[in-house]
């Protein structure tokens, strides 16, 4: 597979992931972090960082609106539930795993 085709496929899969996360507002970021080690905020930060690396203007708020499909504050008000201690503990453990796998221990 050539590089351009691979990039197209990856971009299409990413767009589908964003649509999926926008539709599954019942899935809390704290759960995504706890089980997968990333969340919607991570995706938006990665987008903003990649834009900056390419000299493009995309700030954190714009990137979050792209990922959430609405302003972040609106998403939080509509869909975010208070995190339980269990969720927070799982998320913190997952963050430690992220550090280890990234060599940041």
Short mmCIF file of N, CA and C in Angstrom, two decimals:
data_model
loop_
_atom_site.label_atom_id
_atom_site.label_comp_id
_atom_site.label_asym_id
_atom_site.label_seq_id
_atom_site.Cartn_x
_atom_site.Cartn_y
_atom_site.Cartn_z
N UNK A 1 0.85 -1.17 0.00
CA UNK A 1 0.00 0.00 0.00
C UNK A 1 0.90 1.24 0.00
N UNK A 2 0.57 2.19 -0.86
CA UNK A 2 1.40 3.39 -0.91
C UNK A 2 1.04 4.34 0.24
N UNK A 3 1.94 5.26 0.50
CA UNK A 3 1.81 6.17 1.65
C UNK A 3 0.54 7.04 1.55
N UNK A 4 0.21 7.53 0.38
CA UNK A 4 -0.98 8.38 0.22
C UNK A 4 -2.25 7.61 0.53
N UNK A 5 -2.33 6.38 0.07
CA UNK A 5 -3.51 5.55 0.36
C UNK A 5 -3.61 5.27 1.85
N UNK A 6 -2.48 4.95 2.44
CA UNK A 6 -2.47 4.70 3.89
C UNK A 6 -2.97 5.93 4.66
N UNK A 7 -2.47 7.09 4.28
CA UNK A 7 -2.89 8.34 4.93
C UNK A 7 -4.39 8.56 4.76
N UNK A 8 -4.91 8.29 3.57
CA UNK A 8 -6.36 8.42 3.32
C UNK A 8 -7.16 7.49 4.23
N UNK A 9 -6.72 6.25 4.33
CA UNK A 9 -7.42 5.29 5.18
C UNK A 9 -7.36 5.69 6.65
N UNK A 10 -6.20 6.12 7.10
CA UNK A 10 -6.06 6.56 8.48
C UNK A 10 -6.95 7.76 8.76
N UNK A 11 -6.99 8.70 7.84
CA UNK A 11 -7.83 9.89 8.01
C UNK A 11 -9.30 9.50 8.06
N UNK A 12 -9.71 8.60 7.20
CA UNK A 12 -11.11 8.16 7.18
C UNK A 12 -11.46 7.45 8.48
N UNK A 13 -10.56 6.61 8.97
CA UNK A 13 -10.80 5.91 10.23
C UNK A 13 -10.87 6.90 11.39
N UNK A 14 -10.02 7.91 11.37
CA UNK A 14 -10.05 8.93 12.41
C UNK A 14 -11.37 9.70 12.39
N UNK A 15 -11.85 10.05 11.20
CA UNK A 15 -13.14 10.75 11.10
C UNK A 15 -14.25 9.87 11.66
N UNK A 16 -14.20 8.58 11.40
CA UNK A 16 -15.21 7.66 11.94
C UNK A 16 -15.11 7.58 13.46
N UNK A 17 -13.89 7.58 13.98
CA UNK A 17 -13.71 7.58 15.44
C UNK A 17 -14.32 8.83 16.04
N UNK A 18 -14.09 10.00 15.44
CA UNK A 18 -14.67 11.23 15.96
C UNK A 18 -16.20 11.16 15.93
N UNK A 19 -16.76 10.70 14.83
CA UNK A 19 -18.22 10.56 14.74
C UNK A 19 -18.73 9.63 15.82
N UNK A 20 -18.05 8.52 16.00
CA UNK A 20 -18.46 7.54 17.02
C UNK A 20 -18.44 8.18 18.41
N UNK A 21 -17.38 8.89 18.74
CA UNK A 21 -17.29 9.53 20.05
C UNK A 21 -18.33 10.64 20.21
N UNK A 22 -18.64 11.33 19.14
CA UNK A 22 -19.67 12.37 19.21
C UNK A 22 -21.06 11.76 19.40
N UNK A 23 -21.27 10.59 18.86
CA UNK A 23 -22.56 9.91 19.02
C UNK A 23 -22.68 9.23 20.38
N UNK A 24 -21.57 8.76 20.92
CA UNK A 24 -21.57 8.02 22.19
C UNK A 24 -21.25 8.96 23.35
N UNK A 25 -22.12 9.94 23.52
CA UNK A 25 -21.94 10.91 24.60
C UNK A 25 -22.13 10.26 25.97
N UNK A 26 -22.69 9.06 25.99
CA UNK A 26 -22.84 8.35 27.26
C UNK A 26 -21.50 7.83 27.78
N UNK A 27 -20.51 7.73 26.91
CA UNK A 27 -19.19 7.25 27.31
C UNK A 27 -18.41 8.45 27.85
N UNK A 28 -18.11 8.40 29.12
CA UNK A 28 -17.43 9.50 29.79
C UNK A 28 -15.93 9.50 29.49
N UNK A 29 -15.34 10.68 29.44
CA UNK A 29 -13.89 10.79 29.23
C UNK A 29 -13.11 10.04 30.29
N UNK A 30 -13.58 10.11 31.53
CA UNK A 30 -12.87 9.44 32.62
C UNK A 30 -12.82 7.93 32.38
N UNK A 31 -13.87 7.38 31.77
CA UNK A 31 -13.86 5.95 31.44
C UNK A 31 -12.93 5.65 30.27
N UNK A 32 -12.94 6.51 29.25
CA UNK A 32 -12.00 6.34 28.14
C UNK A 32 -10.57 6.37 28.66
N UNK A 33 -10.27 7.31 29.55
CA UNK A 33 -8.92 7.41 30.12
C UNK A 33 -8.61 6.18 30.95
N UNK A 34 -9.58 5.75 31.75
CA UNK A 34 -9.35 4.63 32.64
C UNK A 34 -9.11 3.32 31.92
N UNK A 35 -9.84 3.10 30.87
CA UNK A 35 -9.72 1.82 30.16
C UNK A 35 -8.79 1.89 28.96
N UNK A 36 -8.72 3.04 28.29
CA UNK A 36 -7.93 3.11 27.06
C UNK A 36 -6.69 3.98 27.13
N UNK A 37 -6.58 4.78 28.20
CA UNK A 37 -5.41 5.63 28.33
C UNK A 37 -5.45 6.89 27.49
N UNK A 38 -6.60 7.21 26.92
CA UNK A 38 -6.78 8.45 26.17
C UNK A 38 -8.25 8.81 26.20
N UNK A 39 -8.54 10.07 25.88
CA UNK A 39 -9.94 10.52 25.84
C UNK A 39 -10.11 11.56 24.74
N UNK A 40 -11.27 12.15 24.70
CA UNK A 40 -11.55 13.17 23.69
C UNK A 40 -10.58 14.35 23.83
N UNK A 41 -10.27 14.72 25.07
CA UNK A 41 -9.34 15.83 25.27
C UNK A 41 -7.96 15.49 24.72
N UNK A 42 -7.53 14.25 24.90
CA UNK A 42 -6.24 13.82 24.34
C UNK A 42 -6.25 13.98 22.83
N UNK A 43 -7.31 13.51 22.19
CA UNK A 43 -7.40 13.63 20.73
C UNK A 43 -7.30 15.09 20.29
N UNK A 44 -7.99 15.97 21.02
CA UNK A 44 -7.96 17.38 20.63
C UNK A 44 -6.57 17.97 20.86
N UNK A 45 -5.89 17.56 21.93
CA UNK A 45 -4.53 18.04 22.16
C UNK A 45 -3.59 17.54 21.07
N UNK A 46 -3.75 16.29 20.68
CA UNK A 46 -2.91 15.74 19.61
C UNK A 46 -3.13 16.49 18.30
N UNK A 47 -4.39 16.81 18.00
CA UNK A 47 -4.68 17.58 16.79
C UNK A 47 -4.00 18.95 16.84
N UNK A 48 -4.15 19.65 17.96
CA UNK A 48 -3.55 20.98 18.10
C UNK A 48 -2.03 20.90 18.01
N UNK A 49 -1.43 19.90 18.63
CA UNK A 49 0.03 19.74 18.57
C UNK A 49 0.51 19.45 17.15
N UNK A 50 -0.21 18.59 16.44
CA UNK A 50 0.17 18.28 15.05
C UNK A 50 0.00 19.49 14.15
N UNK A 51 -1.05 20.28 14.39
CA UNK A 51 -1.24 21.50 13.61
C UNK A 51 -0.08 22.46 13.87
N UNK A 52 0.25 22.64 15.14
CA UNK A 52 1.36 23.54 15.48
C UNK A 52 2.67 23.08 14.85
N UNK A 53 2.92 21.78 14.86
CA UNK A 53 4.15 21.24 14.28
C UNK A 53 4.23 21.53 12.78
N UNK A 54 3.09 21.76 12.17
CA UNK A 54 3.05 22.05 10.73
C UNK A 54 2.84 23.53 10.45
N UNK A 55 2.92 24.35 11.50
CA UNK A 55 2.78 25.79 11.32
C UNK A 55 1.36 26.24 11.08
N UNK A 56 0.39 25.42 11.50
CA UNK A 56 -1.02 25.76 11.29
C UNK A 56 -1.64 26.27 12.58
N UNK A 57 -2.57 27.20 12.44
CA UNK A 57 -3.23 27.78 13.61
C UNK A 57 -4.45 26.93 13.98
N UNK A 58 -4.34 26.23 15.09
CA UNK A 58 -5.46 25.47 15.63
C UNK A 58 -5.25 25.43 17.13
N UNK A 59 -5.99 26.28 17.84
CA UNK A 59 -5.77 26.31 19.28
C UNK A 59 -6.56 25.21 19.98
N UNK A 60 -6.32 25.08 21.28
CA UNK A 60 -6.93 24.02 22.08
C UNK A 60 -8.46 24.06 22.00
N UNK A 61 -9.04 25.23 22.05
CA UNK A 61 -10.50 25.35 22.01
C UNK A 61 -11.07 24.93 20.66
N UNK A 62 -10.42 25.33 19.60
CA UNK A 62 -10.85 24.94 18.25
C UNK A 62 -10.74 23.43 18.07
N UNK A 63 -9.64 22.88 18.55
CA UNK A 63 -9.43 21.43 18.42
C UNK A 63 -10.48 20.66 19.22
N UNK A 64 -10.80 21.15 20.41
CA UNK A 64 -11.82 20.47 21.21
C UNK A 64 -13.18 20.54 20.53
N UNK A 65 -13.52 21.67 19.95
CA UNK A 65 -14.80 21.77 19.25
C UNK A 65 -14.84 20.80 18.07
N UNK A 66 -13.73 20.63 17.40
CA UNK A 66 -13.62 19.68 16.28
C UNK A 66 -13.89 18.27 16.79
N UNK A 67 -13.25 17.89 17.88
CA UNK A 67 -13.41 16.54 18.41
C UNK A 67 -14.79 16.32 19.02
N UNK A 68 -15.27 17.26 19.79
CA UNK A 68 -16.56 17.10 20.48
C UNK A 68 -17.76 17.35 19.57
N UNK A 69 -17.55 18.06 18.47
CA UNK A 69 -18.66 18.39 17.58
C UNK A 69 -19.51 19.54 18.11
N UNK A 70 -19.01 20.21 19.14
CA UNK A 70 -19.68 21.35 19.77
C UNK A 70 -18.66 21.99 20.71
N UNK A 71 -18.92 23.18 21.18
CA UNK A 71 -18.00 23.76 22.16
C UNK A 71 -17.87 22.84 23.39
N UNK A 72 -16.65 22.76 23.90
CA UNK A 72 -16.36 21.87 25.02
C UNK A 72 -17.25 22.14 26.23
N UNK A 73 -17.45 23.39 26.56
CA UNK A 73 -18.28 23.73 27.72
C UNK A 73 -19.72 23.24 27.54
N UNK A 74 -20.21 23.32 26.32
CA UNK A 74 -21.56 22.82 26.03
C UNK A 74 -21.61 21.30 26.21
N UNK A 75 -20.61 20.61 25.70
CA UNK A 75 -20.56 19.15 25.87
C UNK A 75 -20.55 18.79 27.35
N UNK A 76 -19.70 19.46 28.11
CA UNK A 76 -19.62 19.17 29.55
C UNK A 76 -20.96 19.38 30.23
N UNK A 77 -21.61 20.48 29.92
CA UNK A 77 -22.90 20.79 30.55
C UNK A 77 -23.97 19.77 30.17
N UNK A 78 -23.95 19.31 28.94
CA UNK A 78 -24.96 18.37 28.47
C UNK A 78 -24.71 16.92 28.88
N UNK A 79 -23.44 16.52 28.87
CA UNK A 79 -23.15 15.08 28.91
C UNK A 79 -22.23 14.61 30.02
N UNK A 80 -21.43 15.48 30.60
CA UNK A 80 -20.45 15.01 31.57
C UNK A 80 -21.09 14.79 32.93
N UNK A 81 -20.83 13.63 33.48
CA UNK A 81 -21.32 13.27 34.81
C UNK A 81 -20.17 13.36 35.81
N UNK A 82 -20.47 13.56 37.08
CA UNK A 82 -19.39 13.55 38.08
C UNK A 82 -18.71 12.18 38.10
N UNK A 83 -17.41 12.19 38.22
CA UNK A 83 -16.64 10.95 38.25
C UNK A 83 -16.72 10.32 39.63
N UNK A 84 -16.79 9.00 39.65
CA UNK A 84 -16.75 8.26 40.91
C UNK A 84 -15.29 8.07 41.32
N UNK A 85 -15.08 7.73 42.57
CA UNK A 85 -13.72 7.47 43.02
C UNK A 85 -13.12 6.29 42.26
N UNK A 86 -13.93 5.29 41.97
CA UNK A 86 -13.46 4.13 41.20
C UNK A 86 -12.98 4.56 39.82
N UNK A 87 -13.74 5.42 39.15
CA UNK A 87 -13.34 5.91 37.83
C UNK A 87 -12.03 6.69 37.92
N UNK A 88 -11.92 7.55 38.92
CA UNK A 88 -10.72 8.36 39.09
C UNK A 88 -9.50 7.49 39.38
N UNK A 89 -9.69 6.47 40.22
CA UNK A 89 -8.58 5.57 40.53
C UNK A 89 -8.12 4.82 39.28
N UNK A 90 -9.08 4.33 38.49
CA UNK A 90 -8.74 3.61 37.25
C UNK A 90 -8.03 4.55 36.28
N UNK A 91 -8.50 5.79 36.17
CA UNK A 91 -7.87 6.75 35.28
C UNK A 91 -6.44 7.04 35.73
N UNK A 92 -6.24 7.25 37.01
CA UNK A 92 -4.89 7.54 37.52
C UNK A 92 -3.95 6.37 37.29
N UNK A 93 -4.44 5.16 37.47
CA UNK A 93 -3.62 3.97 37.20
C UNK A 93 -3.27 3.91 35.72
N UNK A 94 -4.22 4.25 34.86
CA UNK A 94 -3.98 4.24 33.42
C UNK A 94 -2.96 5.30 33.02
N UNK A 95 -3.02 6.45 33.67
CA UNK A 95 -2.03 7.50 33.39
C UNK A 95 -0.62 7.04 33.74
N UNK A 96 -0.51 6.27 34.80
CA UNK A 96 0.79 5.71 35.18
C UNK A 96 1.29 4.72 34.12
N UNK A 97 0.37 3.92 33.59
CA UNK A 97 0.75 3.00 32.50
C UNK A 97 1.23 3.81 31.30
N UNK A 98 0.51 4.88 30.96
CA UNK A 98 0.94 5.74 29.85
C UNK A 98 2.37 6.21 30.04
N UNK A 99 2.69 6.65 31.24
CA UNK A 99 4.06 7.13 31.52
C UNK A 99 5.07 6.02 31.30
N UNK A 100 4.74 4.82 31.78
CA UNK A 100 5.67 3.70 31.63
C UNK A 100 5.89 3.34 30.17
N UNK A 101 4.81 3.21 29.42
CA UNK A 101 4.96 2.79 28.01
C UNK A 101 5.62 3.88 27.17
N UNK A 102 5.53 5.12 27.60
CA UNK A 102 6.18 6.22 26.88
C UNK A 102 7.58 6.50 27.42
N UNK A 103 8.02 5.70 28.39
CA UNK A 103 9.35 5.87 28.95
C UNK A 103 9.51 7.12 29.79
N UNK A 104 8.42 7.53 30.46
CA UNK A 104 8.44 8.75 31.26
C UNK A 104 8.43 8.46 32.77
N UNK A 105 8.73 7.25 33.17
CA UNK A 105 8.65 6.88 34.59
C UNK A 105 9.52 7.69 35.46
#
